[in-house]
Coordinates of C-alpha atoms in Angstrom, one line a residue:
M1045 CA 0.0 -0.1 0.0
D1046 CA 1.2 3.6 -0.7
N1047 CA 3.0 5.3 2.2
T1048 CA 0.6 8.3 2.7
R1049 CA -0.8 9.4 6.1
S1050 CA -3.8 7.3 5.9
R1051 CA -1.8 4.2 5.2
R1052 CA 0.9 4.7 8.0
V1053 CA -1.2 2.8 10.4
L1054 CA -1.3 -0.1 8.1
L1055 CA 2.3 0.0 7.8
A1056 CA 3.4 1.1 11.3
A1057 CA 1.2 -1.1 13.3
A1058 CA 2.9 -4.2 12.3
G1059 CA 5.8 -3.3 14.5
V1060 CA 6.9 -1.5 11.3
A1061 CA 6.5 -5.0 9.8
A1062 CA 3.7 -6.5 8.0
L1063 CA 3.3 -4.1 5.2
A1064 CA 6.6 -2.4 5.9
V1065 CA 8.7 -1.3 2.9
P1066 CA 11.9 -3.2 2.5
L1067 CA 15.1 -1.7 4.1
A1068 CA 18.3 -0.8 2.4
A1069 CA 21.9 -0.7 3.1
C1070 CA 24.4 2.0 3.3
S1071 CA 28.1 1.9 3.5
T1072 CA 29.1 -0.2 6.3
G1073 CA 32.4 -1.7 7.3
G1074 CA 33.1 -5.0 8.9
G1075 CA 33.9 -5.0 12.6
G1076 CA 37.2 -6.2 13.9
E1077 CA 38.8 -8.3 16.8
S1078 CA 41.3 -6.4 19.0
A1079 CA 44.4 -7.7 20.7
D1080 CA 42.5 -8.1 24.0
G1081 CA 39.7 -10.4 22.4
S1082 CA 37.1 -7.8 22.2
V1083 CA 34.9 -7.7 18.9
E1084 CA 33.0 -5.0 17.1
I1085 CA 30.1 -5.6 14.8
T1086 CA 27.6 -3.5 12.9
F1087 CA 23.8 -3.5 13.0
L1088 CA 21.8 -2.2 10.1
V1089 CA 18.3 -0.9 10.6
P1090 CA 15.8 1.4 8.7
N1091 CA 15.7 4.9 9.6
A1092 CA 11.8 4.9 9.8
G1093 CA 9.8 5.6 12.8
T1094 CA 11.6 4.7 16.1
N1095 CA 13.7 2.0 14.6
V1096 CA 17.0 3.4 15.4
E1097 CA 16.1 4.2 18.9
S1098 CA 14.7 0.7 19.5
A1099 CA 18.0 -0.7 18.0
E1100 CA 19.9 1.6 20.3
A1101 CA 18.1 0.3 23.4
M1102 CA 18.7 -3.3 22.3
I1103 CA 22.4 -2.8 21.8
A1104 CA 22.8 -1.1 25.2
A1105 CA 21.0 -4.1 26.9
F1106 CA 23.1 -6.5 24.9
E1107 CA 26.6 -4.7 25.6
E1108 CA 25.7 -4.8 29.3
E1109 CA 25.7 -8.5 29.3
N1110 CA 28.5 -8.9 26.7
A1111 CA 31.2 -6.4 27.8
D1112 CA 33.6 -7.9 25.1
I1113 CA 31.3 -6.9 22.1
T1114 CA 30.6 -3.5 20.9
V1115 CA 27.6 -3.2 18.3
K1116 CA 27.6 -0.1 16.2
V1117 CA 24.1 0.8 14.8
E1118 CA 23.8 2.0 11.2
S1119 CA 20.7 3.2 9.3
Q1120 CA 19.7 3.7 5.7
P1121 CA 16.7 4.7 3.8
A1122 CA 13.6 2.6 3.0
G1123 CA 11.3 2.2 -0.1
T1124 CA 12.6 1.2 -3.7
E1125 CA 15.9 2.9 -3.3
G1126 CA 16.5 1.2 -0.1
D1127 CA 15.7 -2.2 -1.6
N1128 CA 18.1 -1.6 -4.5
L1129 CA 20.8 -0.6 -2.1
M1130 CA 20.1 -3.6 0.0
K1131 CA 20.8 -6.0 -2.8
T1132 CA 23.8 -4.2 -4.0
K1133 CA 25.3 -4.2 -0.6
L1134 CA 24.8 -8.1 -0.5
A1135 CA 26.1 -8.6 -4.0
T1136 CA 29.3 -6.6 -3.5
G1137 CA 29.9 -8.1 -0.1
E1138 CA 29.7 -5.0 2.0
M1139 CA 26.6 -5.7 4.2
A1140 CA 26.6 -5.0 8.0
D1141 CA 27.3 -8.1 10.3
V1142 CA 23.7 -8.0 11.3
F1143 CA 20.8 -6.5 9.4
W1144 CA 17.1 -5.9 10.0
Y1145 CA 14.8 -6.6 7.1
N1146 CA 11.5 -8.0 5.9
S1147 CA 10.5 -11.5 6.3
G1148 CA 8.5 -13.5 3.7
S1149 CA 8.6 -12.9 -0.1
L1150 CA 11.0 -9.9 0.1
F1151 CA 13.4 -12.0 2.1
Q1152 CA 13.2 -14.7 -0.6
A1153 CA 14.1 -12.1 -3.0
L1154 CA 17.6 -11.7 -1.3
N1155 CA 18.6 -15.1 -2.5
P1156 CA 19.2 -16.1 0.9
D1157 CA 20.9 -19.4 0.3
Q1158 CA 23.6 -17.6 -1.5
N1159 CA 23.8 -14.3 0.5
L1160 CA 23.0 -15.3 4.1
A1161 CA 24.5 -17.2 6.8
P1162 CA 22.4 -20.2 7.9
L1163 CA 21.1 -20.2 11.6
T1164 CA 19.4 -23.3 11.4
D1165 CA 21.4 -24.9 14.3
E1166 CA 20.8 -22.1 16.8
P1167 CA 18.9 -23.1 19.8
W1168 CA 16.3 -20.3 19.6
V1169 CA 15.2 -21.7 16.2
G1170 CA 13.0 -24.4 17.9
D1171 CA 11.1 -21.5 19.8
M1172 CA 9.8 -19.8 16.8
Q1173 CA 6.3 -20.2 15.8
D1174 CA 5.9 -22.4 12.7
T1175 CA 4.2 -19.4 10.9
M1176 CA 7.3 -17.2 11.5
K1177 CA 9.8 -20.0 10.6
A1178 CA 8.1 -20.5 7.3
V1179 CA 8.8 -16.9 6.2
V1180 CA 12.6 -16.8 7.2
E1181 CA 13.7 -20.2 5.7
T1182 CA 14.3 -22.0 2.4
E1183 CA 14.5 -25.6 1.6
N1184 CA 18.2 -25.3 2.8
G1185 CA 17.7 -23.8 6.2
V1186 CA 16.6 -21.0 8.5
Y1187 CA 18.2 -17.7 8.1
G1188 CA 16.3 -15.1 10.3
A1189 CA 15.1 -14.5 13.8
P1190 CA 12.1 -12.3 14.5
F1191 CA 12.6 -8.6 15.9
G1192 CA 9.3 -6.9 16.8
A1193 CA 5.7 -8.2 17.3
T1194 CA 3.1 -9.4 14.9
Q1195 CA -0.3 -7.8 13.9
A1196 CA -3.4 -9.2 12.4
G1197 CA -6.1 -8.3 10.0
A1198 CA -9.0 -9.1 11.9
V1199 CA -12.5 -7.8 13.4
V1200 CA -12.0 -5.5 16.2
Y1201 CA -15.2 -5.4 18.3
N1202 CA -16.9 -3.8 21.2
K1203 CA -17.2 -6.5 24.1
K1204 CA -19.9 -4.3 25.9
I1205 CA -22.2 -4.6 23.0
Y1206 CA -21.6 -8.3 23.0
A1207 CA -22.3 -8.6 26.6
D1208 CA -25.4 -6.4 26.6
L1209 CA -27.0 -8.4 23.6
G1210 CA -25.6 -11.8 25.0
L1211 CA -23.6 -12.5 21.9
E1212 CA -20.8 -15.0 21.5
V1213 CA -17.6 -14.6 19.4
P1214 CA -18.5 -16.0 15.9
T1215 CA -16.3 -18.8 14.4
S1216 CA -18.2 -19.0 11.1
W1217 CA -19.7 -16.5 8.6
D1218 CA -23.2 -17.5 9.3
E1219 CA -22.7 -16.9 13.0
F1220 CA -21.1 -13.4 12.1
A1221 CA -24.2 -12.7 10.0
S1222 CA -26.6 -13.8 12.7
N1223 CA -24.7 -11.6 15.3
N1224 CA -24.9 -8.5 12.8
A1225 CA -28.7 -9.1 12.4
A1226 CA -29.1 -8.8 16.3
I1227 CA -26.9 -5.8 16.6
K1228 CA -28.8 -4.1 13.7
A1229 CA -32.1 -4.8 15.2
A1230 CA -30.8 -3.1 18.5
G1231 CA -30.1 0.0 16.5
I1232 CA -26.4 -0.3 16.4
T1233 CA -24.3 -0.3 13.4
P1234 CA -23.1 -3.9 13.0
V1235 CA -20.1 -3.2 10.9
I1236 CA -17.8 0.0 10.6
Q1237 CA -16.3 0.9 7.1
T1238 CA -14.2 3.9 6.6
Y1239 CA -13.7 4.4 2.7
G1240 CA -12.6 7.9 3.2
D1241 CA -9.4 6.1 3.9
T1242 CA -9.4 3.7 1.1
W1243 CA -6.9 1.4 2.4
T1244 CA -9.1 0.1 5.2
S1245 CA -11.6 -1.2 2.5
Q1246 CA -9.2 -4.1 1.7
L1247 CA -9.5 -6.0 5.1
F1248 CA -12.4 -8.2 4.0
V1249 CA -10.1 -9.5 1.3
L1250 CA -6.6 -9.5 3.0
G1251 CA -7.8 -10.4 6.3
D1252 CA -9.6 -13.5 4.9
F1253 CA -6.5 -15.0 3.4
G1254 CA -5.6 -17.1 6.5
N1255 CA -9.0 -18.8 5.9
V1256 CA -8.1 -19.3 2.2
L1257 CA -4.7 -20.9 3.2
A1258 CA -6.6 -23.2 5.6
Q1259 CA -8.6 -24.6 2.8
D1260 CA -5.8 -24.7 0.2
A1261 CA -2.3 -24.9 1.6
D1262 CA -0.7 -24.3 -1.6
W1263 CA -2.7 -21.2 -2.6
G1264 CA 0.1 -18.7 -2.1
S1265 CA 2.8 -20.6 -4.2
E1266 CA 0.3 -21.5 -6.9
Y1267 CA -1.1 -18.0 -7.0
T1268 CA 2.7 -16.6 -7.7
A1269 CA 2.7 -19.3 -10.4
G1270 CA -0.4 -17.9 -12.0
E1271 CA -2.4 -21.1 -11.1
R1272 CA -4.8 -19.5 -8.6
K1273 CA -7.3 -16.7 -9.1
Y1274 CA -9.5 -14.4 -6.8
V1275 CA -12.4 -15.1 -9.1
D1276 CA -12.4 -18.7 -8.0
E1277 CA -13.2 -20.0 -4.4
P1278 CA -11.9 -20.0 -1.7
A1279 CA -10.4 -16.5 -2.5
L1280 CA -13.7 -15.2 -3.8
A1281 CA -15.2 -15.4 -0.4
G1282 CA -13.6 -12.1 0.7
F1283 CA -15.1 -10.2 -2.0
A1284 CA -18.5 -12.0 -1.8
N1285 CA -18.5 -11.3 2.1
Q1286 CA -17.9 -7.7 1.6
Q1287 CA -20.8 -7.6 -1.0
E1288 CA -23.0 -9.2 1.6
G1289 CA -22.3 -6.8 4.2
F1290 CA -23.5 -3.9 1.9
E1291 CA -26.5 -5.5 0.7
E1292 CA -27.4 -6.3 4.3
G1293 CA -27.0 -2.8 5.4
W1294 CA -24.6 -3.5 8.0
W1295 CA -22.3 -0.5 7.4
N1296 CA -22.4 3.0 9.0
E1297 CA -24.4 5.5 7.1
D1298 CA -21.3 7.8 6.5
F1299 CA -19.2 4.7 5.4
A1300 CA -18.2 6.5 2.1
S1301 CA -16.5 9.5 3.8
A1302 CA -15.6 8.1 7.3
L1303 CA -12.0 7.9 8.2
Y1304 CA -9.9 5.5 10.0
D1305 CA -9.9 7.7 13.1
D1306 CA -13.7 7.7 12.9
G1307 CA -13.7 3.8 12.9
A1308 CA -11.6 3.8 15.9
R1309 CA -13.8 6.1 17.7
M1310 CA -17.0 4.3 16.6
V1311 CA -15.8 0.8 17.8
A1312 CA -14.2 2.1 21.1
T1313 CA -17.3 4.1 22.3
G1314 CA -19.9 1.6 21.0
E1315 CA -21.4 3.5 18.1
G1316 CA -20.4 0.5 16.2
A1317 CA -20.0 -3.3 16.9
H1318 CA -17.3 -4.5 14.4
Y1319 CA -14.5 -2.8 12.6
P1320 CA -12.5 -5.2 10.2
I1321 CA -8.9 -3.5 10.6
L1322 CA -5.2 -4.3 11.5
T1323 CA -4.7 -4.7 15.1
G1324 CA -2.0 -2.0 15.1
I1325 CA -5.1 0.1 15.9
V1326 CA -4.4 -0.7 19.5
S1327 CA -2.0 2.3 19.6
T1328 CA -4.8 4.7 18.6
F1329 CA -7.0 3.3 21.3
Q1330 CA -4.1 3.8 23.8
Q1331 CA -3.6 7.3 22.8
N1332 CA -7.3 8.6 22.2
F1333 CA -9.6 6.1 24.1
P1334 CA -7.5 4.9 27.1
D1335 CA -10.7 4.6 29.3
Q1336 CA -12.6 2.3 26.7
I1337 CA -9.5 0.3 25.6
E1338 CA -10.6 -2.8 27.7
D1339 CA -13.9 -2.7 26.0
V1340 CA -12.6 -3.7 22.8
G1341 CA -11.5 -7.3 21.7
V1342 CA -10.6 -8.9 18.4
F1343 CA -11.5 -12.2 16.6
P1344 CA -10.6 -13.5 13.2
L1345 CA -12.6 -12.6 10.1
P1346 CA -14.8 -15.8 10.1
A1347 CA -14.6 -18.3 7.2
Q1348 CA -17.6 -19.9 5.8
K1349 CA -16.9 -22.9 8.0
A1350 CA -15.6 -22.6 11.5
E1351 CA -12.9 -25.1 11.0
D1352 CA -11.4 -22.9 8.2
T1353 CA -11.3 -19.8 10.4
K1354 CA -7.7 -18.6 11.0
L1355 CA -6.3 -15.4 12.4
T1356 CA -4.5 -13.7 9.2
V1357 CA -1.3 -12.5 10.7
W1358 CA 1.3 -10.0 9.5
L1359 CA 4.7 -11.1 10.8
P1360 CA 7.4 -9.2 12.0
N1361 CA 10.6 -8.2 10.3
A1362 CA 13.6 -10.3 11.1
V1363 CA 17.3 -9.9 11.6
Y1364 CA 19.8 -11.7 9.5
V1365 CA 23.5 -12.3 9.1
P1366 CA 25.2 -12.2 5.7
K1367 CA 27.7 -14.8 4.6
T1368 CA 30.5 -12.1 4.6
T1369 CA 30.3 -12.1 8.5
E1370 CA 32.9 -14.6 9.6
G1371 CA 35.1 -15.6 12.4
A1372 CA 34.8 -13.9 15.6
Q1373 CA 32.3 -11.2 14.1
L1374 CA 30.0 -14.3 13.1
E1375 CA 30.0 -15.5 16.7
A1376 CA 29.2 -12.3 18.0
A1377 CA 26.4 -11.5 15.4
K1378 CA 24.8 -14.9 16.4
K1379 CA 25.1 -13.9 20.2
F1380 CA 23.4 -10.6 19.3
V1381 CA 20.8 -12.3 17.2
A1382 CA 20.1 -14.8 20.1
F1383 CA 19.9 -12.0 22.7
I1384 CA 17.1 -10.2 20.8
N1385 CA 14.8 -12.9 21.4
S1386 CA 16.0 -13.9 24.8
P1387 CA 14.0 -12.8 28.0
A1388 CA 16.3 -9.7 28.5
G1389 CA 15.9 -8.9 24.7
C1390 CA 12.1 -9.2 24.8
D1391 CA 12.0 -6.8 27.8
V1392 CA 13.5 -4.3 25.6
Q1393 CA 11.1 -5.0 22.8
N1394 CA 8.2 -4.6 25.2
T1395 CA 9.4 -1.2 26.3
A1396 CA 11.2 0.4 23.4
M1397 CA 8.7 -0.8 20.9
V1398 CA 4.8 -0.7 21.0
P1399 CA 3.5 -4.4 20.5
S1400 CA 0.7 -4.5 18.0
G1401 CA 0.2 -8.4 18.6
P1402 CA 1.9 -11.5 20.2
Y1403 CA 5.4 -12.3 19.4
A1404 CA 6.3 -14.9 16.8
I1405 CA 8.7 -16.8 19.2
S1406 CA 7.8 -18.6 22.5
T1407 CA 10.8 -16.8 24.4
C1408 CA 9.1 -13.5 24.0
E1409 CA 6.0 -12.7 26.0
L1410 CA 3.6 -9.8 26.2
G1411 CA 3.7 -8.0 29.4
D1412 CA 0.9 -8.4 31.9
D1413 CA -0.2 -4.8 31.3
V1414 CA -0.9 -5.0 27.5
P1415 CA -4.4 -4.2 26.4
G1416 CA -7.0 -7.2 26.4
L1417 CA -7.1 -7.1 22.6
L1418 CA -3.6 -8.3 22.4
K1419 CA -4.4 -11.1 25.0
D1420 CA -7.3 -12.0 22.7
M1421 CA -4.9 -12.4 19.9
Q1422 CA -2.4 -14.5 22.0
V1423 CA -5.1 -17.3 22.3
Y1424 CA -5.0 -17.8 18.6
F1425 CA -1.2 -18.1 18.6
D1426 CA -1.2 -20.5 21.5
E1427 CA -3.7 -22.8 19.7
D1428 CA -1.8 -22.5 16.4
N1429 CA -4.9 -21.0 14.7
T1430 CA -2.8 -18.5 12.6
N1431 CA -1.9 -18.2 9.0
P1432 CA 0.5 -15.6 7.5
A1433 CA -1.0 -12.8 5.2
L1434 CA -0.5 -13.5 1.4
E1435 CA 2.4 -10.9 1.1
F1436 CA 4.6 -13.1 3.1
L1437 CA 4.0 -16.0 0.6
S1438 CA 4.0 -14.1 -2.8
P1439 CA 5.4 -10.9 -4.1
I1440 CA 2.3 -10.1 -6.0
K1441 CA -0.4 -7.4 -4.9
G1442 CA -2.0 -5.4 -7.6
P1443 CA -2.0 -1.7 -6.8
N1444 CA -5.7 -1.2 -7.4
L1445 CA -7.2 -3.4 -4.7
E1446 CA -8.4 -0.6 -2.5
N1447 CA -10.2 1.0 -5.3
I1448 CA -12.0 -2.3 -6.2
T1449 CA -13.0 -3.2 -2.6
V1450 CA -14.3 0.4 -2.3
E1451 CA -16.5 -0.3 -5.3
V1452 CA -17.7 -3.8 -4.1
G1453 CA -18.4 -2.4 -0.5
S1454 CA -20.3 0.3 -1.8
G1455 CA -22.6 -1.8 -4.2
I1456 CA -21.0 -0.4 -7.4
R1457 CA -19.4 -3.6 -8.5
S1458 CA -20.4 -7.3 -7.7
A1459 CA -17.9 -9.6 -6.0
E1460 CA -17.4 -11.5 -9.1
D1461 CA -16.6 -8.4 -11.2
G1462 CA -14.4 -7.0 -8.5
A1463 CA -12.4 -10.2 -8.2
A1464 CA -12.1 -10.6 -12.0
L1465 CA -10.9 -6.9 -12.2
Y1466 CA -8.3 -7.6 -9.4
D1467 CA -7.1 -10.6 -11.3
E1468 CA -6.3 -8.5 -14.3
D1469 CA -4.7 -5.9 -11.9
V1470 CA -2.5 -8.6 -10.5
K1471 CA -1.6 -9.9 -13.9
K1472 CA 0.0 -6.7 -15.0
Q1473 CA 2.0 -6.5 -11.8
A1474 CA 3.2 -10.2 -12.2
Q1475 CA 4.2 -9.6 -15.8
Q1476 CA 6.2 -6.5 -14.5
L1477 CA 8.1 -8.5 -12.0
G1478 CA 8.9 -11.1 -14.8
L1479 CA 7.1 -14.1 -13.1
D1480 CA 6.7 -17.4 -14.9
G1481 CA 3.1 -18.5 -15.6
W1482 CA 1.7 -15.0 -16.4

């Protein structure tokens, strides 16, 4: 999605992860081992948001426990320029000893088997969630460790409304529809939509992908190969569900002009019952609605069948070590990577970064004082009821999805027509990327 003001929430809430733009390298220099056995390594991070400050806090905690290792933080631009610099740095052997970068499809584009040091045998690998492990590994091994928290594309809902109406959290689409009928009958907006910020219209499709994957485990790779389409089930369901919501009159009256901040207000104060959105919205609740934050919970966008309902997760970025890091620097780099996901490193992440969801590794735990919305998410992680968002499995995302979902959600275009139009949008992008099968 575009990096405009209205999209910053979609990007930032992922712990600067799920939809974050790729990082890029700047000129670094390898660390060195001194005569007294001390070692210096470099750590490359993106210069967006509070990433540098978070890295510095992590380094300070690490150096306190490892007096013989010095870590120098370096930063670089993001976006397309940064992505190109990143690939150049790896190709020329000038990458920092440790670097912070995207997981998933953008990680795969770095040619990890050729450019990165394998971390498969490190003790923390077994502690990673399977969903996270899948987006930092190839057939030849594991290359990354998470740094930051997850976020989910899900339904944020008002718990007080549910309690007052005696409703249960739905696990299937029919149950969700039934709840919405009861909420509408009570004179409350069942589902909040905020098409004034067009990116928010995409959640019915993007947040449903975990359910698609539950029904077709190969959908992501087959989609990249041009063998899966949105016009076909199970992916069509996201568009169809959005069409149903409009036709049933679930939306708020001002859905066409309402903004993200309006949606946050409505669900927090009980003006509306449900808001399909990214869980990074928790930071908005903390800032603007602290007195109502415990009135808000979250559940996955329900699949048609309960057994297919999965929480769609945007996974955090990860830290990697290039193959050019060797000897004492390699051992120091591995220690630093391990520390990031140790209890002490997790304490830093909980204080220096604002979690937008659970962590993707069992050694990191949310603090006891986090909002209930995050604790609701943790249950799905503990029960292994999560799947990654599509962007972690495929580099393809057409630029016009948000415009198409606005049309479907506004009754301008049918679900079938919207899905077909998006398949054409995706085809153009896949051809630009030079992918086979398109």
